[in-house]
Coordinates of C-alpha atoms and ligand atoms in Angstrom, one line a residue:
X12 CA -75.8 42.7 31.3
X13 CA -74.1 44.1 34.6
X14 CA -75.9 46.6 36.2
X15 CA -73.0 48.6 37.9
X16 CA -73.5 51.6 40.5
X17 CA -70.9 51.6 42.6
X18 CA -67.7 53.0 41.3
X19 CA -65.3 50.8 42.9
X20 CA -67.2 47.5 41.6
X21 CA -67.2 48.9 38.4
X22 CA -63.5 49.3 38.1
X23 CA -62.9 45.9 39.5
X24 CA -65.2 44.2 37.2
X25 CA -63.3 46.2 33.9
X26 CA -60.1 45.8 35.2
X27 CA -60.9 42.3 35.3
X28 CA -62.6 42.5 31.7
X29 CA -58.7 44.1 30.7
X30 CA -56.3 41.2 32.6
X31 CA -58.2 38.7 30.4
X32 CA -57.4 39.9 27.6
X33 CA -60.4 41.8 26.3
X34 CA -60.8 45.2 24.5
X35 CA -63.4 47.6 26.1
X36 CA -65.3 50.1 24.6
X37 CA -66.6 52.8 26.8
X38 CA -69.9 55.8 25.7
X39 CA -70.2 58.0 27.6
X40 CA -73.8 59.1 28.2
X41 CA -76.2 61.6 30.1
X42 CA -79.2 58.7 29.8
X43 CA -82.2 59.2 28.2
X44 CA -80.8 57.4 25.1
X45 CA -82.2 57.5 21.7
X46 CA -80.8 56.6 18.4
X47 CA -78.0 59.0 18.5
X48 CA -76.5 57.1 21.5
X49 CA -77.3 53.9 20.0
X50 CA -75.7 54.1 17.1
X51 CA -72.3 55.0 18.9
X52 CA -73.2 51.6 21.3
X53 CA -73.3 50.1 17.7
X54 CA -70.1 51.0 16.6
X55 CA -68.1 50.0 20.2
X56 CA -70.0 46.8 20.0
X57 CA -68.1 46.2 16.3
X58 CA -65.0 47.5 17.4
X59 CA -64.6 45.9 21.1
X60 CA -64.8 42.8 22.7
X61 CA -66.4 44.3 25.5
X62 CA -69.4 47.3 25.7
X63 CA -69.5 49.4 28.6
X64 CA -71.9 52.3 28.4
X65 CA -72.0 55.2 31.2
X66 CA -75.2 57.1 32.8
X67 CA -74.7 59.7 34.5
X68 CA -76.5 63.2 34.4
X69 CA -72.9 65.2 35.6
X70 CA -73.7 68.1 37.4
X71 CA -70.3 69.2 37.4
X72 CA -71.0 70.3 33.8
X73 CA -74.4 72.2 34.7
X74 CA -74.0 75.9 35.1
X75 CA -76.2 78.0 37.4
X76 CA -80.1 78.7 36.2
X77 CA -79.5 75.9 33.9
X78 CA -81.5 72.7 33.1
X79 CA -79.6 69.9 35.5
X80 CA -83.4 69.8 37.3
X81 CA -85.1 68.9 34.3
X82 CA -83.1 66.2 32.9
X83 CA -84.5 64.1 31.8
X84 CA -84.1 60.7 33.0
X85 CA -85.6 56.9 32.7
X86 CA -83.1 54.6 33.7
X87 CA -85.2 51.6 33.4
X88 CA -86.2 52.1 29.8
X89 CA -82.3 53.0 28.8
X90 CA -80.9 49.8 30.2
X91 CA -83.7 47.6 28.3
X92 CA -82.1 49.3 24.8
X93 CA -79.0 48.6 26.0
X94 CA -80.1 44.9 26.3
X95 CA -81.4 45.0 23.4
X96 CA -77.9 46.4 22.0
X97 CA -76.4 43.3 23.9
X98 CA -74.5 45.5 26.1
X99 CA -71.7 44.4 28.6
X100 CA -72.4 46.9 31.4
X101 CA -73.9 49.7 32.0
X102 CA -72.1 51.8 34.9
X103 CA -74.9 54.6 36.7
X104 CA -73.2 55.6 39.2
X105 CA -74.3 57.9 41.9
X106 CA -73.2 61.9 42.1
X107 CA -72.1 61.5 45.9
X108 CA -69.9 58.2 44.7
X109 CA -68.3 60.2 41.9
X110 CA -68.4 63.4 43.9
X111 CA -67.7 62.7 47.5
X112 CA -67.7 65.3 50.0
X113 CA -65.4 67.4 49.8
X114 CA -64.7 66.6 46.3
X115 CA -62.0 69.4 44.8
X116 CA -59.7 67.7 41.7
X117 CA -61.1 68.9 38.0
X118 CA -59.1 68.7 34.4
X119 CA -59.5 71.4 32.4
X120 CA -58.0 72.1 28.7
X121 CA -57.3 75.6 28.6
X122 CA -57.3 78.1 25.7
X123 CA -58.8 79.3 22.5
X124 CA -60.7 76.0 22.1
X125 CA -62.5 75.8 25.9
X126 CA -63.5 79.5 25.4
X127 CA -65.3 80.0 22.8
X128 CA -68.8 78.6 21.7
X129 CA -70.7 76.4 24.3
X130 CA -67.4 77.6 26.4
X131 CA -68.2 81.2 26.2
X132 CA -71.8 80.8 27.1
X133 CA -71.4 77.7 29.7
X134 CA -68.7 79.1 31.7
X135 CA -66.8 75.5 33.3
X136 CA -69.0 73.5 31.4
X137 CA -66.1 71.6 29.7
X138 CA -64.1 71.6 33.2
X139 CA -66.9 69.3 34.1
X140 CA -66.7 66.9 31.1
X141 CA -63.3 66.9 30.9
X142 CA -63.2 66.1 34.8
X143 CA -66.0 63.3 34.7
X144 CA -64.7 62.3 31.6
X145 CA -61.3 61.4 32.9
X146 CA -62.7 59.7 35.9
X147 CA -64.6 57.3 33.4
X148 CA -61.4 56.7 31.6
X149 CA -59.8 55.6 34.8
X150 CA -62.6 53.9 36.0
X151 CA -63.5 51.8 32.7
X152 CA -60.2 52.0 31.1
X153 CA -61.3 51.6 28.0
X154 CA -59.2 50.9 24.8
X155 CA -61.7 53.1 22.5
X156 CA -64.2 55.7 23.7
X157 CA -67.0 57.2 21.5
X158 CA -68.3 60.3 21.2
X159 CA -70.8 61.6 18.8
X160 CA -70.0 64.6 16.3
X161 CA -73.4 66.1 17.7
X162 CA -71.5 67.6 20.5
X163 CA -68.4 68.5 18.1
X164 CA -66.8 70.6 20.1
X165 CA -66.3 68.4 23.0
X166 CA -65.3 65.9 21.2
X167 CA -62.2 68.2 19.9
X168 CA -61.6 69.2 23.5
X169 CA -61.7 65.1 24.8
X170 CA -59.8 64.5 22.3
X171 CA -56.6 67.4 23.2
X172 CA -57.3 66.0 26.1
X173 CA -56.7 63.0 25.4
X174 CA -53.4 63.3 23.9
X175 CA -52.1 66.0 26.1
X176 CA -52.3 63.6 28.8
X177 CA -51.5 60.5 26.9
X178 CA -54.3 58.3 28.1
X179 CA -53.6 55.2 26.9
X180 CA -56.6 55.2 24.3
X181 CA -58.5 56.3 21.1
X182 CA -62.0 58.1 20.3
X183 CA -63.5 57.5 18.0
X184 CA -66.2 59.8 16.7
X185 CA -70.0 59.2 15.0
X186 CA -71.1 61.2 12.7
X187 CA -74.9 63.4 13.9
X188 CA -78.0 61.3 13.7
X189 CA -81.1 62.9 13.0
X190 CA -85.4 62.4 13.2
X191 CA -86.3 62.2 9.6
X192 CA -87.5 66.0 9.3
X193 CA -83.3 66.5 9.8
X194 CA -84.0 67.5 13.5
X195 CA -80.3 66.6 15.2
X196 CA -81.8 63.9 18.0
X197 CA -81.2 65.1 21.6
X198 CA -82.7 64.0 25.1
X199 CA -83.3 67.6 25.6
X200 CA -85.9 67.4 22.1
X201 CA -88.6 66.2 24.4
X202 CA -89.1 69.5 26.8
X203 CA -89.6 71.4 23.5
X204 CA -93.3 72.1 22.9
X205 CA -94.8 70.9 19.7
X206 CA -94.7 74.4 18.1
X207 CA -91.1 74.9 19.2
X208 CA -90.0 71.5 17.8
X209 CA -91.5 72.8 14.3
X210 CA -89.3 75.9 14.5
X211 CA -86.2 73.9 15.6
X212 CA -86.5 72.2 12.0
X213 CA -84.5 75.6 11.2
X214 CA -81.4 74.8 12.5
X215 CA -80.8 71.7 10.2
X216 CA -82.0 73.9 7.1
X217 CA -80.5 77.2 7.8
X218 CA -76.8 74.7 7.7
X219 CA -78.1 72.6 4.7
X220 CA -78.4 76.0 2.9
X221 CA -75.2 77.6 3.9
X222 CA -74.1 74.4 3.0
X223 CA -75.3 74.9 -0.4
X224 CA -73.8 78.1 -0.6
X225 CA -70.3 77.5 -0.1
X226 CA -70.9 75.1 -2.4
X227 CA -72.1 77.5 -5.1
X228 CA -68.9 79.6 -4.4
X229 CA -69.8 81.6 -1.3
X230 CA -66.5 81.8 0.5
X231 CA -67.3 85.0 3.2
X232 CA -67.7 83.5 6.7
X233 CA -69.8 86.8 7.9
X234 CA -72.1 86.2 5.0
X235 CA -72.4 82.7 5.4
X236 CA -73.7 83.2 9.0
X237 CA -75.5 86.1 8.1
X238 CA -77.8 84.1 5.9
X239 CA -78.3 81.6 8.6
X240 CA -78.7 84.4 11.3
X241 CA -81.6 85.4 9.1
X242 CA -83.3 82.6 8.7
X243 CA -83.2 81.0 12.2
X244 CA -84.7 84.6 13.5
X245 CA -87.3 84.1 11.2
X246 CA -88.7 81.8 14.0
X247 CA -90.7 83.5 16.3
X248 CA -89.6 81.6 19.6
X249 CA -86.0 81.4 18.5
X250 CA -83.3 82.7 20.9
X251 CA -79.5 82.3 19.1
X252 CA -76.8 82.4 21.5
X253 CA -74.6 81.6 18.5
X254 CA -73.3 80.9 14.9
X255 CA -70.0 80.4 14.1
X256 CA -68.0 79.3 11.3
X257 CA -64.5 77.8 12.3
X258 CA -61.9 75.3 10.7
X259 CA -62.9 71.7 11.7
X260 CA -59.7 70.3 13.5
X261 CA -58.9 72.6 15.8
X262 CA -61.9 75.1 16.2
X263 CA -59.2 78.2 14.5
X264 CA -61.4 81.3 13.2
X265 CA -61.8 81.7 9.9
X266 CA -63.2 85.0 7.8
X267 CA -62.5 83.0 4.3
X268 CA -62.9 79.9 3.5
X269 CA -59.9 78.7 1.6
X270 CA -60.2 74.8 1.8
X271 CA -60.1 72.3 3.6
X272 CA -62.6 71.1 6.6
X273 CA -65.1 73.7 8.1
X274 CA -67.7 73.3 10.5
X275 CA -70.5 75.6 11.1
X276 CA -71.9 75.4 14.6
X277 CA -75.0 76.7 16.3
X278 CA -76.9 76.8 19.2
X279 CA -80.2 77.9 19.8
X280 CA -83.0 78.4 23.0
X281 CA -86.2 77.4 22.5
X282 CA -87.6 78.2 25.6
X283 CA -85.8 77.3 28.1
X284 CA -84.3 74.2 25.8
X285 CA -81.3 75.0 24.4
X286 CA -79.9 73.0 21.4
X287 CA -77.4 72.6 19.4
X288 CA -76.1 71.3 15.8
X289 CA -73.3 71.7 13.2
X290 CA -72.0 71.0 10.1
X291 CA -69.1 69.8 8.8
X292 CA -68.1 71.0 4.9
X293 CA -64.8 69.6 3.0
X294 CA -63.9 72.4 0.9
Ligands
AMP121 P1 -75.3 63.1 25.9 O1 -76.1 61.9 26.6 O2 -76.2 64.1 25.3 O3 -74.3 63.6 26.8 O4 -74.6 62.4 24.7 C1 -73.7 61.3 24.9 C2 -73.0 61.0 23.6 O5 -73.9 60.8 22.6 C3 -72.1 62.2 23.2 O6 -70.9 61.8 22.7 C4 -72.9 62.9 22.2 O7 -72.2 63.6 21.2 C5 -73.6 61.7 21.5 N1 -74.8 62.1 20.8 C6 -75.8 62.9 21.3 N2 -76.7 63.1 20.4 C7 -76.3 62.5 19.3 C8 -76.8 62.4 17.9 N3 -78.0 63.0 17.6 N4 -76.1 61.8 17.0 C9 -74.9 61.2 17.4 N5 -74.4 61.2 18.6 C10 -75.1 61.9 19.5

């Protein structure tokens, strides 16, 4: 497995990879991998001839007060999975080698999409993935890049992206992988405390039973999130900075469900560790 963290090298060595004749698949990553990341390394290692995977903690995408400082971060133990996953590369590069002095070029989708949820309370957060994400485009130039549903809508936003300026590639999204107690997994999990990592079990059941209600007929948005409003305050150390019920595709607002794809999206502060989850319903 190359070890890459220089970004020119990097791009040599995949541009190489490409001339040869060789698919890439590129996931994108923020380190401290668990079985959520693996399982989108799984799928790029069955759909590409070669596996790149990216580390890199982007503090372009890190608002003020938030947690860039605490991370976390164990590169050592990441590239051993990724060994494991048999792996091409891994590409770690440094912020001063993606961000040189002086740095000042950033892609942003604009719009309904970028402004609401993790938009609306991470002001330029997307500007920073949809800048570093570009720059790993053009640096791995992969054929398909994978994103997980976890982070749903970013992936949306990659994706307008995407086809608004006609990279010459696919993503390809996985679906949210989970602890067994239904606990979406996230690197962030391990700064909750062991009592705020009971409460966080909320989240996944507060969607499972709005989930249940549409289901059963329930077709009012407000209600919907009402319901799971009150439950996730039933949690004593359980800060909701939202809940939201939108159509899937394109993130529209919806006060009735009429059919097709929904998603209902959350996020929640334990602490000072924010998380979040959704859930996608065919209607
Ligand atoms: P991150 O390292 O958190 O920036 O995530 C890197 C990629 O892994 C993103 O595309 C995430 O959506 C995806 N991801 C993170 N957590 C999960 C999860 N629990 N299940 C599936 N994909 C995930």
């Amino acid at each position: 497995m190359q070890i890459f963290n220089n970004v020119k090298q990097a791009q040599d060595w995949c541009k190489s990879q490409k001339s040869s004749g060789k698919t890439i698949g590129l996931v994108p990553t923020m380190g401290y991998l668990h079985a959520g990341h693996l399982s989108l390394v799984r799928m790029a290692r069955q759909k590409c001839d070669i596996v790149i995977v990216s580390i890199f903690v982007n503090p372009m995408q890190f608002g003020q007060g938030e947690d860039l400082d605490k991370y976390p971060c164990d590169l050592k133990r990441d590239t051993e999975l990724l060994e494991n996953e048999k792996v091409d590369a891994v590409f770690a590069p440094l912020v001063r080698d993606m961000y040189p002095e002086g740095y000042s070029t950033f892609v942003q989708v604009q719009g309904e999409i970028t402004d609401k949820l993790c938009g609306a309370s991470r002001p330029g957060h997307f500007q920073g993935v949809t800048t570093v994400v570009s720059k790993l485009f053009l640096i791995c130039q992969p054929d398909k890049a994978f994103f997980g549903q976890k982070d749903a809508q970013q992936a949306v936003i990659i994706e307008k992206m995407v086809r608004e300026l006609n990279f010459p590639l696919t993503i390809v999204r996985g679906p949210i992988i989970r602890e067994a107690d239904g606990l979406a997994m996230s690197s962030r999990n391990v700064n909750l405390s062991e009592e705020q990592r009971k409460q966080a079990l909320i989240l996944n059941q507060a969607l499972l039973a709005a989930k249940k209600e549409i289901m059963a007929g329930q077709r009012d948005t407000e209600i919907l999130k009402q319901g799971m409003r009150k439950m996730i305050a039933s949690q004593p150390e359980a800060q909701i900075d939202y809940i939201e019920i939108y159509q899937a595709d394109e993130l529209k607002d919806i006060k009735e469900i009429v059919g097709g794809k929904i998603i209902m999206a959350l996020a929640v502060k334990f602490g000072n560790t924010r998380l979040i989850d959704n859930l996608t319903v065919e209607v």
